[in-house]
XYZ file of C-alpha atoms in Angstrom:
189
model
C 4.654 -11.352 7.685
C 1.482 -13.163 6.664
C 0.099 -16.461 7.945
C 1.682 -18.296 4.996
C 5.071 -16.877 5.942
C 5.274 -14.417 3.072
C 6.670 -10.960 3.610
C 4.102 -8.313 2.786
C 4.226 -4.527 2.978
C 0.617 -3.306 3.333
C 1.604 0.317 2.716
C 3.486 -0.640 -0.462
C 1.493 -3.608 -1.806
C 2.186 -5.605 -4.949
C -0.494 -7.780 -6.577
C 1.755 -10.843 -6.824
C 2.333 -10.849 -3.060
C -1.368 -11.101 -2.194
C -2.588 -14.621 -1.443
C -6.228 -15.594 -1.055
C -5.254 -18.126 1.628
C -3.757 -15.330 3.751
C -6.868 -13.229 3.281
C -9.109 -16.149 4.270
C -7.043 -16.963 7.341
C -6.872 -13.389 8.603
C -10.525 -12.501 7.948
C -11.686 -15.688 9.683
C -9.833 -14.615 12.838
C -10.924 -10.946 12.878
C -14.127 -10.162 14.766
C -16.474 -7.556 13.307
C -17.151 -4.325 15.183
C -13.815 -4.452 16.973
C -15.217 -7.334 19.052
C -18.055 -5.193 20.448
C -20.774 -7.702 19.723
C -22.504 -10.442 21.719
C -20.842 -13.374 19.932
C -17.684 -13.805 17.879
C -18.617 -13.000 14.294
C -15.806 -12.906 11.766
C -15.228 -10.664 8.799
C -14.990 -13.863 6.721
C -18.516 -14.935 7.709
C -19.783 -11.402 7.026
C -18.266 -11.586 3.512
C -19.664 -15.053 2.766
C -23.153 -14.014 3.897
C -22.977 -10.892 1.724
C -21.845 -12.926 -1.280
C -24.878 -15.173 -0.872
C -27.157 -12.166 -1.468
C -25.584 -10.478 -4.498
C -25.666 -11.306 -8.208
C -23.211 -13.839 -9.636
C -21.317 -11.001 -11.321
C -20.569 -9.416 -7.920
C -19.988 -12.454 -5.696
C -16.199 -12.227 -5.818
C -16.339 -8.508 -5.068
C -18.614 -9.188 -2.072
C -16.172 -11.802 -0.775
C -13.179 -9.500 -1.182
C -14.770 -6.136 -0.315
C -13.090 -6.196 3.121
C -9.904 -7.988 2.006
C -7.800 -4.966 2.977
C -8.675 -5.771 6.582
C -6.575 -8.928 6.311
C -3.567 -6.612 6.181
C -4.768 -3.359 7.797
C -7.223 -4.788 10.386
C -10.958 -4.180 10.705
C -11.382 -0.656 11.975
C -14.908 0.473 12.852
C -16.294 2.975 10.308
C -16.517 5.879 12.781
C -12.750 5.727 13.437
C -11.397 5.580 9.871
C -11.949 9.266 8.942
C -9.854 10.386 11.914
C -6.742 8.428 10.974
C -4.635 10.553 8.604
C -3.565 8.591 5.535
C -5.599 5.481 6.365
C -8.156 5.954 3.565
C -5.377 6.416 1.007
C -3.513 3.297 2.140
C -6.726 1.285 2.189
C -7.645 2.483 -1.329
C -4.152 1.681 -2.645
C -4.309 -1.812 -1.171
C -7.850 -2.408 -2.483
C -6.730 -1.335 -5.960
C -3.897 -3.861 -5.728
C -6.288 -6.627 -4.602
C -8.698 -5.762 -7.431
C -5.830 -5.978 -9.918
C -4.633 -9.286 -8.465
C -8.067 -10.887 -8.842
C -9.163 -9.102 -12.064
C -11.954 -7.151 -10.391
C -13.316 -3.861 -11.639
C -11.360 -1.000 -10.055
C -14.439 0.341 -8.244
C -16.601 -1.599 -5.823
C -19.986 -2.224 -7.503
C -22.977 -0.354 -6.093
C -24.737 -3.660 -5.395
C -21.896 -4.649 -3.056
C -21.878 -1.245 -1.328
C -25.637 -1.536 -0.790
C -25.346 -5.081 0.584
C -22.539 -3.973 2.920
C -24.732 -1.197 4.307
C -27.837 -3.377 4.625
C -26.123 -6.319 6.330
C -25.280 -3.987 9.221
C -28.912 -4.095 10.294
C -28.987 -7.913 10.271
C -25.769 -7.936 12.301
C -26.956 -5.379 14.806
C -30.351 -6.984 15.441
C -28.825 -10.453 15.771
C -25.544 -9.702 17.538
C -25.631 -6.356 19.325
C -27.132 -5.238 22.602
C -28.299 -1.941 21.101
C -29.301 -0.800 17.613
C -28.981 2.963 16.991
C -32.048 4.579 15.428
C -30.068 5.773 12.378
C -29.695 2.142 11.255
C -33.366 1.273 11.672
C -34.245 3.074 8.429
C -32.311 0.537 6.354
C -33.860 -2.598 4.930
C -31.940 -5.626 6.258
C -30.100 -7.797 3.761
C -31.908 -10.857 5.124
C -29.083 -13.084 6.369
C -28.887 -15.263 9.456
C -25.634 -15.058 11.354
C -24.153 -18.460 12.232
C -21.227 -17.353 14.444
C -18.749 -19.679 12.787
C -15.512 -20.562 14.521
C -12.398 -19.281 12.732
C -11.721 -22.730 11.230
C -15.258 -23.056 9.869
C -15.244 -19.439 8.646
C -11.976 -19.997 6.777
C -13.280 -23.166 5.099
C -16.611 -21.556 4.161
C -14.810 -18.476 2.826
C -12.453 -20.576 0.684
C -15.354 -22.684 -0.636
C -17.270 -19.520 -1.553
C -14.162 -18.011 -3.178
C -13.599 -21.157 -5.274
C -17.200 -21.036 -6.494
C -17.099 -17.271 -7.109
C -13.803 -17.456 -9.037
C -15.318 -20.098 -11.318
C -18.312 -17.839 -11.956
C -16.028 -14.798 -12.388
C -13.818 -16.652 -14.894
C -16.845 -17.763 -16.914
C -18.193 -14.200 -17.034
C -14.797 -12.816 -18.107
C -14.493 -15.509 -20.781
C -17.968 -14.792 -22.182
C -17.369 -11.042 -22.215
C -13.880 -11.256 -23.730
C -13.993 -14.440 -25.815
C -13.888 -12.615 -29.162
C -10.897 -10.479 -28.097
C -9.016 -13.457 -26.653
C -9.508 -15.553 -29.795
C -8.505 -12.612 -32.006
C -5.362 -12.051 -29.935
C -4.479 -15.768 -30.055
C -4.855 -15.750 -33.856
C -2.655 -12.657 -34.175
C 0.025 -14.224 -32.001
C -0.150 -17.477 -33.997
C 0.400 -15.545 -37.232
C 3.488 -13.722 -36.002
């Protein structure tokens, strides 16, 4: 059951059962790195900070790139490959989320790059130790704020509202001709 009281089956997801409010609530209460950091730092804040550094076209993807964690939890990267079936369930759920919010089926490279680069910002600002393998990356250039869950949820929802407006405008501009043509065809039938 989700925060809103809806029943949800994360291993058998349906787009219509996914609610942005549930995602915002859960991600604002989940600490990055399994809690192994100096200060509470939510997945929601991580997503908002990433969205602030990507192009308008990819803001909504940056905000929702970890949305599966609202239903499957935030598992540290080194653990995921050792859990049989986890990657498949996560991919199935992400596909469902992408469909629900009209995102491209694949995460854009810009978002993948930002997700990898923000790790360095997070480690230098919120970890006791930074492994050498991460020191070769260029940081994304964000400043962690360590928002409380309530602030993180509000900031996430504000960013989502703004990103959805941008996303809708981009979709309209890219598909305006097709939409108008379809409306004319339907009006003539």
